[in-house]
Coordinates of C-alpha atoms in Angstrom, one line a residue:
Chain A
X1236 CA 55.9 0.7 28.8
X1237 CA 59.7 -0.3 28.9
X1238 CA 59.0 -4.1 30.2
X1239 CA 56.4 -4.2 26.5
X1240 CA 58.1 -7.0 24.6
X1241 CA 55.9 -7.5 20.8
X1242 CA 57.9 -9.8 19.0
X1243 CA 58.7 -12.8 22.3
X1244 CA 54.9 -12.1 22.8
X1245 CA 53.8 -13.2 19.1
X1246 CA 56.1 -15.7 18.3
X1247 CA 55.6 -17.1 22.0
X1248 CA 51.8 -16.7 20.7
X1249 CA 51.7 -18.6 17.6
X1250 CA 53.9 -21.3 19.5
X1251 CA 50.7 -21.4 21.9
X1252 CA 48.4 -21.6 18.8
X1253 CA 50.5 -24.2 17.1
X1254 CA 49.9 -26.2 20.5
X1255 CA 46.4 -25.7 20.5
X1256 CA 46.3 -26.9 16.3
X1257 CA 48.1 -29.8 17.0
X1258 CA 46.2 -31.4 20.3
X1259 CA 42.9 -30.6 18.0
X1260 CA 43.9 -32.0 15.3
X1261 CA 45.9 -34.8 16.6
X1262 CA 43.6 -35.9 19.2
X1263 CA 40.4 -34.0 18.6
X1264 CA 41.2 -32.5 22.1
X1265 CA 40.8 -29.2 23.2
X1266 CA 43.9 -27.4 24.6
X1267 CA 42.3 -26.0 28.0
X1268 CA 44.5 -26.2 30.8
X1269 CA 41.9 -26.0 33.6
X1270 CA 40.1 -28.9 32.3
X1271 CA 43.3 -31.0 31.0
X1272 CA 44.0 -30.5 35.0
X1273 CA 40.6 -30.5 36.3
X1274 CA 40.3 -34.2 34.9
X1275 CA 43.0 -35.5 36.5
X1276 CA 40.6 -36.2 39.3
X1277 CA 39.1 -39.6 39.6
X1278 CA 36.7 -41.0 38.4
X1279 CA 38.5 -40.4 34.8
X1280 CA 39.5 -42.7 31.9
X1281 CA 42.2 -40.1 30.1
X1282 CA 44.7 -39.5 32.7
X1283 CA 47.6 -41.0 30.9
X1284 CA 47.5 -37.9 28.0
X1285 CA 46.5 -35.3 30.3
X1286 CA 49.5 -36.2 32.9
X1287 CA 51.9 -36.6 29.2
X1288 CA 51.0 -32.8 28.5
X1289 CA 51.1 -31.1 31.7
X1290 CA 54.6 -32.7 32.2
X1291 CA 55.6 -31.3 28.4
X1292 CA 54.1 -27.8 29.3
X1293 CA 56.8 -27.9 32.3
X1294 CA 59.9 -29.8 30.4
X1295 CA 58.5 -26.8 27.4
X1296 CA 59.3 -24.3 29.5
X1297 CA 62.3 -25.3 31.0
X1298 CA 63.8 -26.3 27.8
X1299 CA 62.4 -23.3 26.2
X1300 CA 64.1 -21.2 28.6
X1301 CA 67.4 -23.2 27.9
X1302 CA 67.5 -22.8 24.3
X1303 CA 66.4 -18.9 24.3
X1304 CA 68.0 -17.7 27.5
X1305 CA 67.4 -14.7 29.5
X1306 CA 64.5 -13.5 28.0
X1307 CA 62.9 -12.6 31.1
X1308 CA 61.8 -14.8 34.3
X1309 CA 63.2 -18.3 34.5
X1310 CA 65.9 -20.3 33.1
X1311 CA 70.1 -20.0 32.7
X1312 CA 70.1 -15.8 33.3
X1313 CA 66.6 -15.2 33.7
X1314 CA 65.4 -13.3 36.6
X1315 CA 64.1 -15.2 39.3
X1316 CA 60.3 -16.2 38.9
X1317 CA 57.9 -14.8 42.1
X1318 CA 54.5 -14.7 42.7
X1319 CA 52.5 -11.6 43.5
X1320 CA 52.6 -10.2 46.8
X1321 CA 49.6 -8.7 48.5
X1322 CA 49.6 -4.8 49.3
X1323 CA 51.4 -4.1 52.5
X1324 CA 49.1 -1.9 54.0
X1325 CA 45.8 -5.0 53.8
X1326 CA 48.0 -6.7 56.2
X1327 CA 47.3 -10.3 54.5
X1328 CA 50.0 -13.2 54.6
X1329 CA 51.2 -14.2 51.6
X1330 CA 50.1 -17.2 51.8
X1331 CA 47.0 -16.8 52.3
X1332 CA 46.4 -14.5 49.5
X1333 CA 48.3 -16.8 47.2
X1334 CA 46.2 -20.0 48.5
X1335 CA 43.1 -17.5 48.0
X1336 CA 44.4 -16.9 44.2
X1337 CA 44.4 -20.5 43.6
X1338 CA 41.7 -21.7 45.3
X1339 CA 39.2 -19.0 43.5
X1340 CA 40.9 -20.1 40.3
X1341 CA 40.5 -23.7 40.6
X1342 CA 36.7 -23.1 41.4
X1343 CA 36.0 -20.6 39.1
X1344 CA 37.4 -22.3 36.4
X1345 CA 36.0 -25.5 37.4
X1346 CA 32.4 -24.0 37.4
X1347 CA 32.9 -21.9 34.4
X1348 CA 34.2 -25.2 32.9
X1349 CA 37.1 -23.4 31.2
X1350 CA 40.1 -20.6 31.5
X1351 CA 42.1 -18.2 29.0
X1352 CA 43.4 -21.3 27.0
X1353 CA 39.9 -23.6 27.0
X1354 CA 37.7 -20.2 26.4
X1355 CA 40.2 -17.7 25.3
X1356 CA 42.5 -19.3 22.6
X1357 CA 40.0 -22.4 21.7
X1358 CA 37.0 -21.0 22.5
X1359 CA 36.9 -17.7 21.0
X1360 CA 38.7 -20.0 17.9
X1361 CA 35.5 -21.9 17.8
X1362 CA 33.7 -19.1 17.8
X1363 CA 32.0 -19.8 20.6
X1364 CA 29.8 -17.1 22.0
X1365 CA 30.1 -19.1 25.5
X1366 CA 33.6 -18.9 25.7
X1367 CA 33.0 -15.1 24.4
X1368 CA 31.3 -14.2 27.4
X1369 CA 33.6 -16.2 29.7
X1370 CA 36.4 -14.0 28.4
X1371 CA 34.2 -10.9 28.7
X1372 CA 33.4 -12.1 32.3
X1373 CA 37.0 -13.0 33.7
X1374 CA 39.0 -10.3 31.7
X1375 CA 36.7 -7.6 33.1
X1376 CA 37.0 -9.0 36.6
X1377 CA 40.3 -9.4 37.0
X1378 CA 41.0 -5.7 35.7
X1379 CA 38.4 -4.9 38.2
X1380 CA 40.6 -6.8 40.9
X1381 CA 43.8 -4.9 39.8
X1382 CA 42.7 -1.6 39.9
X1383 CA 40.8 -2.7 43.7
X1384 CA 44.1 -4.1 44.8
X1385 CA 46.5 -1.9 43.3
X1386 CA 49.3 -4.5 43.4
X1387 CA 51.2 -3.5 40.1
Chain B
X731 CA 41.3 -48.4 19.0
X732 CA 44.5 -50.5 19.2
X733 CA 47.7 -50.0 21.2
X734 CA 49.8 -47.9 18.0
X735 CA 47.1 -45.5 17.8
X736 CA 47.2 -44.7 22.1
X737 CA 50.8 -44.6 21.7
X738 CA 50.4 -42.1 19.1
X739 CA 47.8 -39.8 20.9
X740 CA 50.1 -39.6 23.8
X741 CA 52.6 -38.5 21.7
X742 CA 50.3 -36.1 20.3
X743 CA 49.6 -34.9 23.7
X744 CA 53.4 -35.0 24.5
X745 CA 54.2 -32.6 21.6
X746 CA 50.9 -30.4 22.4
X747 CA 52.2 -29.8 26.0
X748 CA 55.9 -28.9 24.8
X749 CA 54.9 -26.2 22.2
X750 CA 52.9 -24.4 25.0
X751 CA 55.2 -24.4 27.5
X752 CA 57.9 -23.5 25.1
X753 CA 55.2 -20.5 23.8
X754 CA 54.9 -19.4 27.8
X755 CA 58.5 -19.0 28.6
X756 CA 59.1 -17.5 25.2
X757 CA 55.8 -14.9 25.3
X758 CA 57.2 -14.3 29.2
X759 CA 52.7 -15.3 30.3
X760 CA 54.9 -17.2 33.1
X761 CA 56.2 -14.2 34.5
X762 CA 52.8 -13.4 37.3
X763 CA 53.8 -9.8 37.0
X764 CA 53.5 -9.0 33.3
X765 CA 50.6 -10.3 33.7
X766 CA 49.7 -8.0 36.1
X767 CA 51.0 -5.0 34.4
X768 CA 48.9 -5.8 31.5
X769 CA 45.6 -5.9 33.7
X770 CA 46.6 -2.7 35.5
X771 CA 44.4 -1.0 32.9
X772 CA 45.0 1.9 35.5
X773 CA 48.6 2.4 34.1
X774 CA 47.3 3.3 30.7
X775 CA 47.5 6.8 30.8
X776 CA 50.7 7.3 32.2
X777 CA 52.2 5.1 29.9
X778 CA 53.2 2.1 32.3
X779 CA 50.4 -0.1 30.7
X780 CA 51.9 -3.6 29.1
X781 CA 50.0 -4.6 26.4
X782 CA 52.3 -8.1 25.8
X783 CA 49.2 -10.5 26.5
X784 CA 47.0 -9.1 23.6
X785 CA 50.1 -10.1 21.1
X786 CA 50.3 -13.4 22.7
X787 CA 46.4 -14.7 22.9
X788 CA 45.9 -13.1 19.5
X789 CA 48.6 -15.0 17.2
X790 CA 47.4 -17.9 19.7
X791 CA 43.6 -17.6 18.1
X792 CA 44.4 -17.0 14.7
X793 CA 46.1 -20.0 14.7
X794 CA 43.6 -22.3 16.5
X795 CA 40.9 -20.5 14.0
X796 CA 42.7 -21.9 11.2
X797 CA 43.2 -25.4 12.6
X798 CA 39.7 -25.4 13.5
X799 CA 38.1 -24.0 10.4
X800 CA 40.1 -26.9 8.6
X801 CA 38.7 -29.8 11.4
X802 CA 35.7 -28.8 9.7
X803 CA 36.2 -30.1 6.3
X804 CA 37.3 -33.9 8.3
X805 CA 35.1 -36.3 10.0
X806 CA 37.7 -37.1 12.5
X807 CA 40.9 -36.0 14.0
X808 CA 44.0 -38.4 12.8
X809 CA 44.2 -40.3 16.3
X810 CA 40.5 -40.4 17.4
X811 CA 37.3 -41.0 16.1
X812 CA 35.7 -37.1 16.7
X813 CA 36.3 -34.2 17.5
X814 CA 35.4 -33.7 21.5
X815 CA 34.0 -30.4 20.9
X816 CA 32.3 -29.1 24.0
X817 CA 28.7 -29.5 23.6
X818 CA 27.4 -27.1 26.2
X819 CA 26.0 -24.0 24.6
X820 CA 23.9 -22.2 27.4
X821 CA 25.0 -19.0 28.7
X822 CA 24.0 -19.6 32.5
X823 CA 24.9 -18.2 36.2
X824 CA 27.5 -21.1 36.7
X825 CA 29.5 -20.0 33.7
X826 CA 29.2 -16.3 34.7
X827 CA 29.7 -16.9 37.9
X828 CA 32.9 -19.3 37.2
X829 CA 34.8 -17.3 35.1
X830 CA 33.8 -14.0 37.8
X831 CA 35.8 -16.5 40.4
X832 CA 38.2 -17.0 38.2
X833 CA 38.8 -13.3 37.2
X834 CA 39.4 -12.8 40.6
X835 CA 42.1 -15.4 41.5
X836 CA 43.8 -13.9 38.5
X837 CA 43.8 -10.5 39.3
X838 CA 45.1 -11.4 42.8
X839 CA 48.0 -13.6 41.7
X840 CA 48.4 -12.8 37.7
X841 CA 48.3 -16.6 37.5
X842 CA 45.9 -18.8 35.5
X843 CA 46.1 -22.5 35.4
X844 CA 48.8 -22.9 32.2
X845 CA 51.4 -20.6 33.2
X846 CA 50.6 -21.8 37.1
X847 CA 51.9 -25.5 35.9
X848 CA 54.8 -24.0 33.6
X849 CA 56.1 -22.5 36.0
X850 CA 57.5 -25.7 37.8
X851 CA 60.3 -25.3 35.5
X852 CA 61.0 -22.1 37.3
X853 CA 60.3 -22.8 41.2
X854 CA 58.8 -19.5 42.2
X855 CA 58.5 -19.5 46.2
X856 CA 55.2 -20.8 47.5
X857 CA 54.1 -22.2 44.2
X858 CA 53.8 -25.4 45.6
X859 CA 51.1 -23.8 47.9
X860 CA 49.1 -22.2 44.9
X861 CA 49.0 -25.5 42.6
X862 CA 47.7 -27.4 46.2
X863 CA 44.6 -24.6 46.2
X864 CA 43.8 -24.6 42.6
X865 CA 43.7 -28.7 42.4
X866 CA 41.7 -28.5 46.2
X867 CA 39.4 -25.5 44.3
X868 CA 38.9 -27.3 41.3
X869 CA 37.9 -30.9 43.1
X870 CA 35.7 -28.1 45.4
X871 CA 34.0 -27.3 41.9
X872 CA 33.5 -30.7 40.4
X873 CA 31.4 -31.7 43.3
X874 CA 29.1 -29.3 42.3
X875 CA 28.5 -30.8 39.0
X876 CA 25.8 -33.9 38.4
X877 CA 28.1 -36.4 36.5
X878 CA 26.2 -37.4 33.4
X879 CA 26.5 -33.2 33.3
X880 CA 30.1 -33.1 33.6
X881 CA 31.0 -35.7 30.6
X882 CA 28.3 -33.6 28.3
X883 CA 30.5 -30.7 28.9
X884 CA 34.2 -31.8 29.0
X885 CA 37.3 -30.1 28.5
X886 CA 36.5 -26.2 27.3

């Protein structure tokens, strides 16, 4: 449990929430990352907004990381951010499992029109009960997937 | 809708974007393996388990409860004229299926889209590569969807 962090977790939480309040608020809009990306793709009239906050989740990050240093990955005394690795003995590139990772991702969340922040933060905020069993669905999967893989 | 008021929506959207980042670095979702350590459910009884992503998507809801729960009481948001709710409410193979796909791509990487884009700030190695197959998996996905279909259901 020593890498459990509570309090960077909640505050980092309720700055995610305060994210989600403001778009829907503001803009009527719902926070989901998968579809604020998805839409990017042509034919689309909303690009401009969508591009606006994709580039503020990155600068947010960085400047985030700048103003709280070292609280973990990324930033001025942060450890160095990597992506998982796939377990030695499957003998599987790296690459391929990551490109696998995001390629499942993209489609799934494509099809399933939504991720953790569209169906986990908004939806289950809307009490949706499709967004319930979305979160149900890919929560439950991707334990499933850990415990197959075995890569913690 | 004039000019001022799409200035102020992107603004909007500009502020939005900043606040989540900033709540991903700070609640550490960027880092793939604290993800990981929290969906290694396995872990739980020797006491390796990371609970960190329940205190983050938690606070998250409450919040977006609240905001929402008050959007009830208004016709409209301050910069647009409704609230794009998604209006798809059937509980179907493709949204099973989806978020099954999905659950998969995140148990392999500890990744989903938000942190996936955050993490630009941060330049893992071979990110570049992921961000290529989630854009070529979602375009994969959209062609799958009749059009008139795809505007019904939006942004969830």
């Amino acid at each position: 449990m020593d890498s459990f962090s509570p309090l960077p977790a909640t505050l980092g939480g309720l700055l995610i929430g305060l994210a989600a309040a403001v778009l829907w608020l503001g803009n009527g809009r719902i926070a989901g990352i998968s579809g604020i990306f998805g839409q990017l793709l042509p034919p689309t009239k909303s690009a401009t907004w969508r591009l606006v906050f994709l580039v503020g989740l990155v600068l947010g990050a960085l400047g985030a990381a700048y103003v709280v240093p070292g609280l973990g990955v990324g930033g001025p005394g942060g450890r160095t951010a990597e992506l998982a690795t796939p377990p030695a003995s499957w003998g599987i590139p790296p690459l391929v499992w990551i490109s696998a990772a995001g390629l499942l991702t993209g489609l799934g969340t494509r099809i399933g029109n939504g991720c953790t922040s569209g169906h986990g933060v908004c939806g289950l905020a809307r009490l949706s009960l499709r967004s319930l069993v979305a979160v149900v669905v890919f929560f439950g999967v991707a334990i499933a997937t850990v415990a197959v893989t075995g890569i913690v | 809708m004039g000019t001022a008021v799409e200035l102020r929506r992107i603004l909007v959207a500009a502020l939005s974007g900043l606040l989540f980042g900033a709540g991903l670095y700070v609640s550490q979702m960027v880092d793939p393996l604290k993800v990981l350590r929290f969906l290694d459910f396995g872990a739980i009884p020797t006491g390796g388990w990371d609970p960190s992503l329940a205190f983050v998507i938690v606070p998250a809801i409450v919040v977006m409860f609240v905001a929402v729960r008050f959007s009830r009481t208004r016709t409209a948001p301050l910069f647009d004229v409704r609230f794009h709710e998604p209006e798809l409410k059937r509980i179907d193979a493709r949204l099973v299926g989806g978020a099954a796909l999905f659950g998969v791509g995140w148990g392999l990487s500890g990744i989903c889209p938000g942190p996936a884009i955050a993490l630009i700030a941060f330049m893992p190695a071979n990110l570049w590569v992921y961000l290529l197959a989630l854009f070529a998996g979602s375009w994969l996905g959209s062609l799958s969807l009749p059009g008139r279909r795809d505007k019904a259901l939006t942004t969830a």
